[in-house]
Amino acid sequence: MEVRARAPGKIILAGEHAVVHGSAAVAASIDLYTYVSLRFPTPADNDETLTLQLKDVSLEFSWPVARIKEAFPNSETQIPPSSCSLETLKLIASLVDEHNIPEAKIGLAAGVTAFLWLFTSIHGCKPAKAVVSSELPLGSGLGSSAAFCVALSAAILALSDSVTMEFSHQGWQVFGENELELVNKWAFEGEKIIHGKPSGIDNTVSTYGNMIKFKSGHLTRLKTNMPLKMLITNTKVGRNTKALVASVSERTLRHPTAMASVFTAVDSISSEVAAIIQSPVPDDLAITEKEEKLEELMEMNQGLLQCMGVSHASIETVLRTTLKYKLSSKLTGAGGGGCVLTLLPTLLSGTVVDKVIAELEACGFQCLLAGIGGNGVEISFSGTS
Ligand SMILES: Nc1ncnc2c1ncn2[C@@H]1O[C@H](COP(=O)(O)OP(=O)(O)O)[C@@H](O)[C@H]1O
Ligand SMILES: C[C@@](O)(CCOP(=O)(O)O)CC(=O)O
Ligand SMILES: [Mg+2]
C-alpha cells in the first residue's frame, strides 16, 4: 500500500521572528503544497533499503537498513514524539554525510536528517521509499521546511500503528483532531532539526490550514470572511531560516531592552491584525477601511523587521516598487531575501496589478498569486495492503 500526503506552505501576515521570542503572529496557509508518497516494499521487491527521493533537487538518498542499524544501534520507536538528542543528531549526520551532498546544496542535509529522525522514530529501522516533491520555492519564506516535515510526518504516521482511524480509499482526506495533534508534534521535532529554534507557527498552520494566530506555542484558529488578496514576490535571493533566526537571537542578547520593546510592538501589531481580520465586513466601505489599517500595520511590522536586521536590499527594492503604486508590502518568513507580501486591495484595478507585476518581474523577481486559507495537511491512499 502507498500513502500520499500533502501539506500546504504559508504566509506570515504579521509577527515572524518576534514569535520565536514569545510575541503573537498571524499566518495563513496557501494553496501550494509539498507532496510525500511513502510505501513499504513487498517481499517480492526484495528491497532492504530506506530511500528518500527529493525530486525538486534531483537527489536520492538510500541506506541499507543494516547500515542504519549499525550507525544508529539504539534507535527505538518513540511514543510520544520526542526531540532528537545531540548525540543522535551526530549519528544521523554521519549517515547523511556518506552521501556527499554537493556544497551548493548543503542546506538539504538538515531536511534529510529530519527525515531519518522522523522515520526511524516512528517505524524503527525498516525498508521503505519516500518520494518528496513540492510546488513551493525552497528556502524562500513560504514555509517549505514546515510543509516538508508535516507531509513527511503525516505519511509516516498514516502507515504506523499510532494512527488507528479508518480511512476510505478515495481522494484527499483529513485526519481527526488527535492525529493532527500527533502530526503537528512530530513535524515540530523535524522543524527543530531544520530551523534550530522554531516557534512552531509554520508547522501548525501547515497542519491545520486556514488562518491562525500563534503565541508561545498556543494556537487560535481565526474565523474570517474578509477577502484577502496578497501578491507574493519571490526576490529569489537565497537564505537560510536557521541562520536568520540565530542572528535575531544574537541581536537580542546584545540589546535585550531595545529588542524587548520591538517584540512588544510586534505583539500589538499581530493582535490588531487578527482583530481586523476577524471583525465582520458589512460593506465595501468597511473592507476598504480594514484594508487601509492592515496596510499601515504591514508597514509598521516591516519597519520592526528592519530593526531586527532581517530585511535585505532585494526586499527594499520590492517595497519601493510597490509603493510607487501606493501599495504596502512586508517581508514574509525569515527575510534576508526570500518572499515579500503586497496587499492587493479589493477595489484595485487589474491593470495596476498587471503593471506592478511587470515592473517587479523586470527586476528579476518572480510574482505569484496564491489562494489563502485553504485546508491543512491531507492524505490519500492507493494500492492494496
Ligand atoms: N521539497 C523539499 N525537498 C528537499 N528538502 C526540502 C524541501 N522542502 C524543504 N526542504 C528542507 O527545508 C530547507 C528550507 O527551509 P527554510 O530555510 O526554513 O526555508 P523555508 O521554510 O522558508 O522554505 C531546505 O534547505 C531543506 O533542508
Ligand atoms: C522566522 C520565523 O518566524 C518564520 C520562518 O519561516 P520560513 O522558514 O522562512 O518560511 C521562524 C519561526 O517562527 O520558527
Ligand atoms: Mg522554514
PDB file of C-alpha atoms in Angstrom, residues 56-342:
ATOM      1  CA  ASP A  56      12.855  19.164  -6.548  1.00  0.00           C
ATOM      2  CA  VAL A  57      16.611  18.948  -6.218  1.00  0.00           C
ATOM      3  CA  SER A  58      17.084  15.736  -8.233  1.00  0.00           C
ATOM      4  CA  LEU A  59      18.776  13.874  -5.395  1.00  0.00           C
ATOM      5  CA  GLU A  60      18.204  10.404  -3.991  1.00  0.00           C
ATOM      6  CA  PHE A  61      19.490   9.049  -0.689  1.00  0.00           C
ATOM      7  CA  SER A  62      19.455   5.364   0.087  1.00  0.00           C
ATOM      8  CA  TRP A  63      20.767   3.392   3.041  1.00  0.00           C
ATOM      9  CA  PRO A  64      20.753  -0.379   3.562  1.00  0.00           C
ATOM     10  CA  VAL A  65      18.662  -0.956   6.686  1.00  0.00           C
ATOM     11  CA  ALA A  66      21.593  -2.912   8.166  1.00  0.00           C
ATOM     12  CA  ARG A  67      23.780   0.207   7.768  1.00  0.00           C
ATOM     13  CA  ILE A  68      21.250   2.340   9.653  1.00  0.00           C
ATOM     14  CA  LYS A  69      21.105  -0.239  12.468  1.00  0.00           C
ATOM     15  CA  GLU A  70      24.889  -0.274  12.637  1.00  0.00           C
ATOM     16  CA  ALA A  71      25.259   3.545  12.712  1.00  0.00           C
ATOM     17  CA  PHE A  72      22.345   4.030  14.992  1.00  0.00           C
ATOM     18  CA  PRO A  73      22.289   0.955  17.297  1.00  0.00           C
ATOM     19  CA  ASN A  74      19.974   2.318  19.962  1.00  0.00           C
ATOM     20  CA  SER A  75      17.261   3.533  17.633  1.00  0.00           C
ATOM     21  CA  GLU A  76      13.852   2.767  19.065  1.00  0.00           C
ATOM     22  CA  THR A  77      10.392   3.860  18.114  1.00  0.00           C
ATOM     23  CA  GLN A  78       9.434   6.907  20.169  1.00  0.00           C
ATOM     24  CA  ILE A  79       5.995   7.278  21.664  1.00  0.00           C
ATOM     25  CA  PRO A  80       5.093  10.085  22.305  1.00  0.00           C
ATOM     26  CA  PRO A  81       7.055  12.430  19.977  1.00  0.00           C
ATOM     27  CA  SER A  82      10.428  13.395  21.365  1.00  0.00           C
ATOM     28  CA  SER A  83      13.345  15.623  20.436  1.00  0.00           C
ATOM     29  CA  CYS A  84      16.408  14.334  18.652  1.00  0.00           C
ATOM     30  CA  SER A  85      19.302  14.438  21.127  1.00  0.00           C
ATOM     31  CA  LEU A  86      22.610  15.988  20.105  1.00  0.00           C
ATOM     32  CA  GLU A  87      24.234  12.562  20.237  1.00  0.00           C
ATOM     33  CA  THR A  88      21.633  11.019  17.889  1.00  0.00           C
ATOM     34  CA  LEU A  89      21.850  14.056  15.609  1.00  0.00           C
ATOM     35  CA  LYS A  90      25.572  13.328  15.193  1.00  0.00           C
ATOM     36  CA  LEU A  91      24.897   9.653  14.433  1.00  0.00           C
ATOM     37  CA  ILE A  92      22.312  10.564  11.816  1.00  0.00           C
ATOM     38  CA  ALA A  93      24.601  13.242  10.374  1.00  0.00           C
ATOM     39  CA  SER A  94      27.226  10.542   9.754  1.00  0.00           C
ATOM     40  CA  LEU A  95      24.678   8.621   7.639  1.00  0.00           C
ATOM     41  CA  VAL A  96      23.790  11.774   5.710  1.00  0.00           C
ATOM     42  CA  ASP A  97      27.481  12.679   5.205  1.00  0.00           C
ATOM     43  CA  GLU A  98      28.078   9.351   3.442  1.00  0.00           C
ATOM     44  CA  HIS A  99      26.110  10.799   0.536  1.00  0.00           C
ATOM     45  CA  ASN A 100      28.464  13.723  -0.143  1.00  0.00           C
ATOM     46  CA  ILE A 101      25.783  16.344  -0.778  1.00  0.00           C
ATOM     47  CA  PRO A 102      27.194  18.993  -3.175  1.00  0.00           C
ATOM     48  CA  GLU A 103      28.364  22.106  -1.259  1.00  0.00           C
ATOM     49  CA  ALA A 104      25.817  24.307  -3.075  1.00  0.00           C
ATOM     50  CA  LYS A 105      23.006  22.106  -1.758  1.00  0.00           C
ATOM     51  CA  ILE A 106      24.323  21.569   1.774  1.00  0.00           C
ATOM     52  CA  GLY A 107      21.171  23.142   3.320  1.00  0.00           C
ATOM     53  CA  LEU A 108      19.397  19.946   2.273  1.00  0.00           C
ATOM     54  CA  ALA A 109      21.345  17.885   4.813  1.00  0.00           C
ATOM     55  CA  ALA A 110      19.133  19.170   7.634  1.00  0.00           C
ATOM     56  CA  GLY A 111      15.995  18.070   5.771  1.00  0.00           C
ATOM     57  CA  VAL A 112      17.455  14.610   5.124  1.00  0.00           C
ATOM     58  CA  THR A 113      18.416  14.361   8.806  1.00  0.00           C
ATOM     59  CA  ALA A 114      14.858  15.331   9.786  1.00  0.00           C
ATOM     60  CA  PHE A 115      13.514  12.567   7.515  1.00  0.00           C
ATOM     61  CA  LEU A 116      15.776   9.934   9.098  1.00  0.00           C
ATOM     62  CA  TRP A 117      14.801  11.058  12.598  1.00  0.00           C
ATOM     63  CA  LEU A 118      11.049  11.085  11.867  1.00  0.00           C
ATOM     64  CA  PHE A 119      11.052   7.774  10.002  1.00  0.00           C
ATOM     65  CA  THR A 120      13.205   5.770  12.415  1.00  0.00           C
ATOM     66  CA  SER A 121      11.466   7.254  15.470  1.00  0.00           C
ATOM     67  CA  ILE A 122       8.051   6.142  14.232  1.00  0.00           C
ATOM     68  CA  HIS A 123       8.879   2.916  12.358  1.00  0.00           C
ATOM     69  CA  GLY A 124      12.320   1.897  13.609  1.00  0.00           C
ATOM     70  CA  CYS A 125      14.804   0.556  11.043  1.00  0.00           C
ATOM     71  CA  LYS A 126      12.594  -0.728   8.248  1.00  0.00           C
ATOM     72  CA  PRO A 127      12.886  -0.657   4.458  1.00  0.00           C
ATOM     73  CA  ALA A 128      10.695   1.950   2.747  1.00  0.00           C
ATOM     74  CA  LYS A 129      10.744   4.512  -0.024  1.00  0.00           C
ATOM     75  CA  ALA A 130       9.657   8.129   0.383  1.00  0.00           C
ATOM     76  CA  VAL A 131       9.361  10.489  -2.564  1.00  0.00           C
ATOM     77  CA  VAL A 132       9.104  14.249  -1.971  1.00  0.00           C
ATOM     78  CA  SER A 133       8.092  16.946  -4.430  1.00  0.00           C
ATOM     79  CA  SER A 134       6.927  20.488  -3.866  1.00  0.00           C
ATOM     80  CA  GLU A 135       5.161  23.389  -5.542  1.00  0.00           C
ATOM     81  CA  LEU A 136       6.853  25.720  -3.049  1.00  0.00           C
ATOM     82  CA  PRO A 137      10.127  27.509  -3.678  1.00  0.00           C
ATOM     83  CA  LEU A 138      12.609  26.092  -1.142  1.00  0.00           C
ATOM     84  CA  GLY A 139      14.208  28.450   1.373  1.00  0.00           C
ATOM     85  CA  SER A 140      12.097  31.471   0.367  1.00  0.00           C
ATOM     86  CA  GLY A 141       9.943  32.198   3.415  1.00  0.00           C
ATOM     87  CA  LEU A 142       6.855  30.253   2.317  1.00  0.00           C
ATOM     88  CA  GLY A 143       7.407  27.520   4.875  1.00  0.00           C
ATOM     89  CA  SER A 144       8.789  24.753   2.657  1.00  0.00           C
ATOM     90  CA  SER A 145      10.630  23.262   5.640  1.00  0.00           C
ATOM     91  CA  ALA A 146       7.423  23.004   7.663  1.00  0.00           C
ATOM     92  CA  ALA A 147       5.390  21.642   4.726  1.00  0.00           C
ATOM     93  CA  PHE A 148       8.175  19.046   4.213  1.00  0.00           C
ATOM     94  CA  CYS A 149       8.063  17.990   7.899  1.00  0.00           C
ATOM     95  CA  VAL A 150       4.253  17.989   8.088  1.00  0.00           C
ATOM     96  CA  ALA A 151       3.791  15.975   4.880  1.00  0.00           C
ATOM     97  CA  LEU A 152       6.529  13.522   5.952  1.00  0.00           C
ATOM     98  CA  SER A 153       5.079  13.114   9.449  1.00  0.00           C
ATOM     99  CA  ALA A 154       1.574  12.608   8.049  1.00  0.00           C
ATOM    100  CA  ALA A 155       2.681   9.954   5.543  1.00  0.00           C
ATOM    101  CA  ILE A 156       4.897   8.163   8.068  1.00  0.00           C
ATOM    102  CA  LEU A 157       2.198   8.190  10.770  1.00  0.00           C
ATOM    103  CA  ALA A 158      -0.553   7.138   8.348  1.00  0.00           C
ATOM    104  CA  LEU A 159       1.275   3.813   7.812  1.00  0.00           C
ATOM    105  CA  SER A 160       2.029   3.336  11.515  1.00  0.00           C
ATOM    106  CA  ASP A 161       0.236   1.800  14.487  1.00  0.00           C
ATOM    107  CA  SER A 162      -0.091   5.274  16.051  1.00  0.00           C
ATOM    108  CA  VAL A 163      -2.954   6.070  13.690  1.00  0.00           C
ATOM    109  CA  THR A 164      -5.927   3.804  14.099  1.00  0.00           C
ATOM    110  CA  MET A 165      -8.673   5.822  12.408  1.00  0.00           C
ATOM    111  CA  GLU A 166     -10.434   4.330   9.402  1.00  0.00           C
ATOM    112  CA  PHE A 167      -9.818   5.947   6.040  1.00  0.00           C
ATOM    113  CA  SER A 168     -11.739   5.452   2.852  1.00  0.00           C
ATOM    114  CA  HIS A 169      -9.543   4.843  -0.146  1.00  0.00           C
ATOM    115  CA  GLN A 170     -10.815   7.736  -2.244  1.00  0.00           C
ATOM    116  CA  GLY A 171      -9.342  11.199  -2.728  1.00  0.00           C
ATOM    117  CA  TRP A 172      -7.704  13.569  -0.250  1.00  0.00           C
ATOM    118  CA  GLN A 173      -8.846  13.067   3.337  1.00  0.00           C
ATOM    119  CA  VAL A 174      -8.330  14.913   6.586  1.00  0.00           C
ATOM    120  CA  PHE A 175      -7.076  13.377   9.815  1.00  0.00           C
ATOM    121  CA  GLY A 176      -9.065  13.546  13.055  1.00  0.00           C
ATOM    122  CA  GLU A 177      -8.067  16.030  15.782  1.00  0.00           C
ATOM    123  CA  ASN A 178      -5.878  13.530  17.700  1.00  0.00           C
ATOM    124  CA  GLU A 179      -3.996  12.534  14.566  1.00  0.00           C
ATOM    125  CA  LEU A 180      -3.492  16.187  13.575  1.00  0.00           C
ATOM    126  CA  GLU A 181      -2.046  16.900  17.004  1.00  0.00           C
ATOM    127  CA  LEU A 182       0.382  13.996  16.604  1.00  0.00           C
ATOM    128  CA  VAL A 183       1.388  15.063  13.079  1.00  0.00           C
ATOM    129  CA  ASN A 184       1.964  18.616  14.310  1.00  0.00           C
ATOM    130  CA  LYS A 185       4.107  17.473  17.252  1.00  0.00           C
ATOM    131  CA  TRP A 186       6.309  15.262  15.074  1.00  0.00           C
ATOM    132  CA  ALA A 187       6.595  17.959  12.401  1.00  0.00           C
ATOM    133  CA  PHE A 188       7.734  20.409  15.091  1.00  0.00           C
ATOM    134  CA  GLU A 189      10.528  17.981  16.015  1.00  0.00           C
ATOM    135  CA  GLY A 190      11.554  17.916  12.342  1.00  0.00           C
ATOM    136  CA  GLU A 191      11.448  21.744  12.138  1.00  0.00           C
ATOM    137  CA  LYS A 192      13.748  21.874  15.175  1.00  0.00           C
ATOM    138  CA  ILE A 193      16.345  19.950  13.175  1.00  0.00           C
ATOM    139  CA  ILE A 194      15.993  22.333  10.193  1.00  0.00           C
ATOM    140  CA  HIS A 195      15.410  25.693  11.972  1.00  0.00           C
ATOM    141  CA  GLY A 196      17.316  25.258  15.225  1.00  0.00           C
ATOM    142  CA  LYS A 197      14.796  27.191  17.302  1.00  0.00           C
ATOM    143  CA  PRO A 198      11.422  27.267  15.550  1.00  0.00           C
ATOM    144  CA  SER A 199       8.387  28.928  17.108  1.00  0.00           C
ATOM    145  CA  GLY A 200       6.093  26.188  15.780  1.00  0.00           C
ATOM    146  CA  ILE A 201       3.874  28.570  13.783  1.00  0.00           C
ATOM    147  CA  ASP A 202       4.850  27.167  10.372  1.00  0.00           C
ATOM    148  CA  ASN A 203       4.211  23.501  11.147  1.00  0.00           C
ATOM    149  CA  THR A 204       0.987  24.433  12.976  1.00  0.00           C
ATOM    150  CA  VAL A 205      -0.518  26.404  10.082  1.00  0.00           C
ATOM    151  CA  SER A 206       0.604  23.732   7.606  1.00  0.00           C
ATOM    152  CA  THR A 207      -1.070  21.051   9.743  1.00  0.00           C
ATOM    153  CA  TYR A 208      -4.341  22.863  10.483  1.00  0.00           C
ATOM    154  CA  GLY A 209      -4.613  25.156   7.449  1.00  0.00           C
ATOM    155  CA  ASN A 210      -6.817  28.275   7.308  1.00  0.00           C
ATOM    156  CA  MET A 211      -5.683  31.323   9.235  1.00  0.00           C
ATOM    157  CA  ILE A 212      -4.207  31.195  12.715  1.00  0.00           C
ATOM    158  CA  LYS A 213      -2.923  33.379  15.497  1.00  0.00           C
ATOM    159  CA  PHE A 214       0.001  31.778  17.311  1.00  0.00           C
ATOM    160  CA  LYS A 215       1.645  32.839  20.535  1.00  0.00           C
ATOM    161  CA  SER A 216       4.012  30.940  22.855  1.00  0.00           C
ATOM    162  CA  GLY A 217       3.099  27.611  21.281  1.00  0.00           C
ATOM    163  CA  HIS A 218      -0.626  28.298  21.611  1.00  0.00           C
ATOM    164  CA  LEU A 219      -2.870  28.186  18.544  1.00  0.00           C
ATOM    165  CA  THR A 220      -6.039  30.243  17.996  1.00  0.00           C
ATOM    166  CA  ARG A 221      -7.939  29.469  14.790  1.00  0.00           C
ATOM    167  CA  LEU A 222      -9.167  32.688  13.186  1.00  0.00           C
ATOM    168  CA  LYS A 223     -12.584  32.910  11.550  1.00  0.00           C
ATOM    169  CA  THR A 224     -12.759  35.456   8.786  1.00  0.00           C
ATOM    170  CA  ASN A 225     -14.986  36.390   5.879  1.00  0.00           C
ATOM    171  CA  MET A 226     -12.705  39.198   4.759  1.00  0.00           C
ATOM    172  CA  PRO A 227     -11.484  38.655   1.186  1.00  0.00           C
ATOM    173  CA  LEU A 228      -7.710  38.920   1.413  1.00  0.00           C
ATOM    174  CA  LYS A 229      -5.580  39.099  -1.706  1.00  0.00           C
ATOM    175  CA  MET A 230      -1.809  39.177  -1.448  1.00  0.00           C
ATOM    176  CA  LEU A 231       0.765  39.378  -4.166  1.00  0.00           C
ATOM    177  CA  ILE A 232       3.759  37.205  -3.276  1.00  0.00           C
ATOM    178  CA  THR A 233       7.055  38.364  -4.773  1.00  0.00           C
ATOM    179  CA  ASN A 234       9.970  35.976  -4.603  1.00  0.00           C
ATOM    180  CA  THR A 235      13.190  38.011  -4.711  1.00  0.00           C
ATOM    181  CA  LYS A 236      14.972  34.713  -5.482  1.00  0.00           C
ATOM    182  CA  VAL A 237      17.699  35.751  -3.059  1.00  0.00           C
ATOM    183  CA  GLY A 238      18.536  32.536  -1.217  1.00  0.00           C
ATOM    184  CA  ARG A 239      18.818  32.496   2.545  1.00  0.00           C
ATOM    185  CA  ASN A 240      18.602  30.140   5.444  1.00  0.00           C
ATOM    186  CA  THR A 241      15.994  30.445   8.171  1.00  0.00           C
ATOM    187  CA  LYS A 242      18.211  28.861  10.851  1.00  0.00           C
ATOM    188  CA  ALA A 243      20.947  31.490  10.358  1.00  0.00           C
ATOM    189  CA  LEU A 244      18.463  34.399  10.340  1.00  0.00           C
ATOM    190  CA  VAL A 245      16.682  33.192  13.490  1.00  0.00           C
ATOM    191  CA  ALA A 246      20.084  32.855  15.178  1.00  0.00           C
ATOM    192  CA  SER A 247      21.087  36.384  14.082  1.00  0.00           C
ATOM    193  CA  VAL A 248      17.957  37.869  15.689  1.00  0.00           C
ATOM    194  CA  SER A 249      18.696  35.967  18.911  1.00  0.00           C
ATOM    195  CA  GLU A 250      22.254  37.324  18.910  1.00  0.00           C
ATOM    196  CA  ARG A 251      20.983  40.892  18.446  1.00  0.00           C
ATOM    197  CA  THR A 252      18.554  40.257  21.318  1.00  0.00           C
ATOM    198  CA  LEU A 253      21.453  39.202  23.551  1.00  0.00           C
ATOM    199  CA  ARG A 254      23.366  42.370  22.627  1.00  0.00           C
ATOM    200  CA  HIS A 255      20.384  44.745  23.111  1.00  0.00           C
ATOM    201  CA  PRO A 256      17.889  42.995  25.391  1.00  0.00           C
ATOM    202  CA  THR A 257      15.858  46.045  26.421  1.00  0.00           C
ATOM    203  CA  ALA A 258      15.567  47.602  22.972  1.00  0.00           C
ATOM    204  CA  MET A 259      14.675  44.257  21.381  1.00  0.00           C
ATOM    205  CA  ALA A 260      12.085  43.538  24.087  1.00  0.00           C
ATOM    206  CA  SER A 261      10.336  46.764  23.026  1.00  0.00           C
ATOM    207  CA  VAL A 262      10.497  45.719  19.376  1.00  0.00           C
ATOM    208  CA  PHE A 263       8.926  42.342  20.221  1.00  0.00           C
ATOM    209  CA  THR A 264       6.217  44.008  22.328  1.00  0.00           C
ATOM    210  CA  ALA A 265       5.369  46.329  19.426  1.00  0.00           C
ATOM    211  CA  VAL A 266       5.126  43.345  17.056  1.00  0.00           C
ATOM    212  CA  ASP A 267       2.850  41.567  19.543  1.00  0.00           C
ATOM    213  CA  SER A 268       0.423  44.519  19.465  1.00  0.00           C
ATOM    214  CA  ILE A 269       0.549  44.644  15.650  1.00  0.00           C
ATOM    215  CA  SER A 270      -0.257  40.921  15.339  1.00  0.00           C
ATOM    216  CA  SER A 271      -3.150  41.202  17.801  1.00  0.00           C
ATOM    217  CA  GLU A 272      -4.547  44.136  15.846  1.00  0.00           C
ATOM    218  CA  VAL A 273      -4.150  42.281  12.534  1.00  0.00           C
ATOM    219  CA  ALA A 274      -6.004  39.263  13.999  1.00  0.00           C
ATOM    220  CA  ALA A 275      -8.815  41.501  15.312  1.00  0.00           C
ATOM    221  CA  ILE A 276      -9.242  43.300  11.961  1.00  0.00           C
ATOM    222  CA  ILE A 277      -9.286  40.058  10.003  1.00  0.00           C
ATOM    223  CA  GLN A 278     -11.923  38.571  12.305  1.00  0.00           C
ATOM    224  CA  SER A 279     -14.302  41.529  12.599  1.00  0.00           C
ATOM    225  CA  PRO A 280     -17.432  41.401  10.382  1.00  0.00           C
ATOM    226  CA  VAL A 281     -17.373  43.084   6.944  1.00  0.00           C
ATOM    227  CA  PRO A 282     -20.789  44.661   6.344  1.00  0.00           C
ATOM    228  CA  ASP A 283     -19.958  46.540   3.099  1.00  0.00           C
ATOM    229  CA  ASP A 284     -17.257  47.659   0.640  1.00  0.00           C
ATOM    230  CA  LEU A 285     -16.527  50.802   2.669  1.00  0.00           C
ATOM    231  CA  ALA A 286     -15.781  48.672   5.732  1.00  0.00           C
ATOM    232  CA  ILE A 287     -13.489  46.448   3.640  1.00  0.00           C
ATOM    233  CA  THR A 288     -11.561  49.485   2.372  1.00  0.00           C
ATOM    234  CA  GLU A 289     -11.152  50.850   5.899  1.00  0.00           C
ATOM    235  CA  LYS A 290      -9.879  47.493   7.112  1.00  0.00           C
ATOM    236  CA  GLU A 291      -7.505  47.162   4.198  1.00  0.00           C
ATOM    237  CA  GLU A 292      -6.067  50.600   4.946  1.00  0.00           C
ATOM    238  CA  LYS A 293      -5.486  49.608   8.577  1.00  0.00           C
ATOM    239  CA  LEU A 294      -3.857  46.340   7.502  1.00  0.00           C
ATOM    240  CA  GLU A 295      -1.588  48.227   5.090  1.00  0.00           C
ATOM    241  CA  GLU A 296      -0.431  50.544   7.844  1.00  0.00           C
ATOM    242  CA  LEU A 297       0.210  47.606  10.184  1.00  0.00           C
ATOM    243  CA  MET A 298       2.172  45.778   7.479  1.00  0.00           C
ATOM    244  CA  GLU A 299       4.380  48.856   7.022  1.00  0.00           C
ATOM    245  CA  MET A 300       4.912  49.123  10.789  1.00  0.00           C
ATOM    246  CA  ASN A 301       5.778  45.410  11.001  1.00  0.00           C
ATOM    247  CA  GLN A 302       8.247  45.759   8.130  1.00  0.00           C
ATOM    248  CA  GLY A 303       9.941  48.655   9.960  1.00  0.00           C
ATOM    249  CA  LEU A 304      10.345  46.471  13.033  1.00  0.00           C
ATOM    250  CA  LEU A 305      11.720  43.598  10.939  1.00  0.00           C
ATOM    251  CA  GLN A 306      14.313  46.089   9.676  1.00  0.00           C
ATOM    252  CA  CYS A 307      15.122  46.820  13.347  1.00  0.00           C
ATOM    253  CA  MET A 308      15.685  43.091  13.828  1.00  0.00           C
ATOM    254  CA  GLY A 309      18.179  43.142  10.942  1.00  0.00           C
ATOM    255  CA  VAL A 310      16.360  40.713   8.627  1.00  0.00           C
ATOM    256  CA  SER A 311      15.489  42.949   5.681  1.00  0.00           C
ATOM    257  CA  HIS A 312      17.628  42.912   2.519  1.00  0.00           C
ATOM    258  CA  ALA A 313      18.394  45.174  -0.448  1.00  0.00           C
ATOM    259  CA  SER A 314      16.172  43.000  -2.675  1.00  0.00           C
ATOM    260  CA  ILE A 315      13.293  43.326  -0.194  1.00  0.00           C
ATOM    261  CA  GLU A 316      13.770  47.111  -0.099  1.00  0.00           C
ATOM    262  CA  THR A 317      13.551  47.163  -3.927  1.00  0.00           C
ATOM    263  CA  VAL A 318      10.193  45.376  -3.778  1.00  0.00           C
ATOM    264  CA  LEU A 319       8.956  47.840  -1.096  1.00  0.00           C
ATOM    265  CA  ARG A 320       9.976  50.865  -3.197  1.00  0.00           C
ATOM    266  CA  THR A 321       8.489  49.428  -6.384  1.00  0.00           C
ATOM    267  CA  THR A 322       5.107  48.622  -4.853  1.00  0.00           C
ATOM    268  CA  LEU A 323       4.995  51.966  -3.022  1.00  0.00           C
ATOM    269  CA  LYS A 324       5.097  53.721  -6.407  1.00  0.00           C
ATOM    270  CA  TYR A 325       1.637  52.202  -6.918  1.00  0.00           C
ATOM    271  CA  LYS A 326       0.593  53.182  -3.361  1.00  0.00           C
ATOM    272  CA  LEU A 327       0.719  49.519  -2.307  1.00  0.00           C
ATOM    273  CA  SER A 328       2.065  48.350   1.056  1.00  0.00           C
ATOM    274  CA  SER A 329       4.413  45.420   1.473  1.00  0.00           C
ATOM    275  CA  LYS A 330       6.330  43.498   4.104  1.00  0.00           C
ATOM    276  CA  LEU A 331       8.707  40.568   4.017  1.00  0.00           C
ATOM    277  CA  THR A 332       7.208  37.213   4.968  1.00  0.00           C
ATOM    278  CA  GLY A 333       9.006  34.359   6.701  1.00  0.00           C
ATOM    279  CA  ALA A 334      12.592  34.737   7.806  1.00  0.00           C
ATOM    280  CA  GLY A 335      13.571  37.561   5.391  1.00  0.00           C
ATOM    281  CA  GLY A 336      17.169  38.160   4.301  1.00  0.00           C
ATOM    282  CA  GLY A 337      15.838  37.774   0.727  1.00  0.00           C
ATOM    283  CA  GLY A 338      13.043  35.281   0.103  1.00  0.00           C
ATOM    284  CA  CYS A 339       9.454  36.453  -0.353  1.00  0.00           C
ATOM    285  CA  VAL A 340       7.606  39.744   0.140  1.00  0.00           C
ATOM    286  CA  LEU A 341       3.829  40.192   0.567  1.00  0.00           C
ATOM    287  CA  THR A 342       1.931  43.076  -1.004  1.00  0.00           C
TER     288      THR A 342
END
